[in-house]
Coordinates of C-alpha atoms in Angstrom, one line a residue:
M12 CA 188.9 165.0 147.6
S13 CA 191.4 164.0 145.3
T14 CA 192.7 160.2 146.7
P15 CA 193.6 158.3 143.3
E16 CA 190.4 156.1 143.7
Y17 CA 187.8 159.0 143.9
L18 CA 189.6 160.1 140.5
I19 CA 189.3 156.8 138.6
I20 CA 186.0 156.8 140.1
Q21 CA 185.7 159.8 137.9
I22 CA 187.5 159.1 134.9
N23 CA 185.5 155.4 134.3
E24 CA 182.2 157.7 135.1
L25 CA 183.6 160.4 132.5
T26 CA 184.6 157.5 129.7
T27 CA 181.1 155.7 130.8
L28 CA 179.5 159.0 129.9
I29 CA 181.9 159.8 126.6
E30 CA 181.4 156.2 125.7
T31 CA 177.2 156.2 125.9
R32 CA 176.2 159.7 124.8
Y33 CA 179.2 160.3 122.6
P34 CA 180.0 157.5 120.3
E35 CA 182.0 159.5 117.9
L36 CA 184.6 160.6 120.4
Y37 CA 184.8 157.7 122.6
K38 CA 186.8 156.0 119.4
F39 CA 188.8 158.5 119.6
L40 CA 189.9 158.1 124.1
E41 CA 192.9 155.5 122.7
E42 CA 194.7 157.9 121.4
Q43 CA 195.1 159.9 125.1
P44 CA 198.3 158.5 126.5
L45 CA 197.3 157.6 130.2
T46 CA 201.6 156.6 131.0
L47 CA 201.9 156.0 134.8
P48 CA 205.8 157.0 136.3
T49 CA 208.3 153.9 137.0
N50 CA 208.9 155.9 140.8
D51 CA 205.2 154.8 143.2
T52 CA 204.6 158.3 144.7
K53 CA 201.1 158.6 145.8
E54 CA 201.5 162.8 144.9
M55 CA 202.9 161.6 141.4
D56 CA 199.8 159.2 140.3
E57 CA 197.2 161.9 141.7
K58 CA 198.8 164.2 139.6
L59 CA 198.5 161.8 136.3
L60 CA 195.0 160.9 137.4
S61 CA 194.1 164.3 137.9
D62 CA 195.8 165.5 134.4
Y63 CA 194.0 162.7 132.6
L64 CA 190.9 163.5 133.9
E65 CA 191.3 167.4 132.9
S66 CA 192.3 166.5 129.6
L67 CA 188.9 164.1 129.1
N68 CA 187.3 167.1 130.4
Q69 CA 189.1 169.1 127.6
L70 CA 188.4 167.1 125.3
L71 CA 184.5 166.6 125.8
K72 CA 183.9 170.0 126.2
H73 CA 185.7 170.8 122.7
H74 CA 183.7 168.4 121.4
V75 CA 180.5 169.5 122.6
I76 CA 181.1 172.9 121.6
T77 CA 182.3 172.4 118.0
H78 CA 179.2 169.6 117.6
N79 CA 176.6 172.0 119.3
K80 CA 175.6 169.0 121.4
N81 CA 174.3 169.4 125.3

């Protein structure tokens, strides 16, 4: 299920995990831009949210790999 609401929940959970377990990484999240389109389409919203979630996952994965944290 990838509804915008579900994606937002996943983003929230991942952001909270980063904030609590990787505070050194959390400060860089403000540099992760999320620009919402001016046209309001469900498909676009889902795509943007999905892309943002993927970028957060990649950021965390890279950080864990390069800093040897589990």
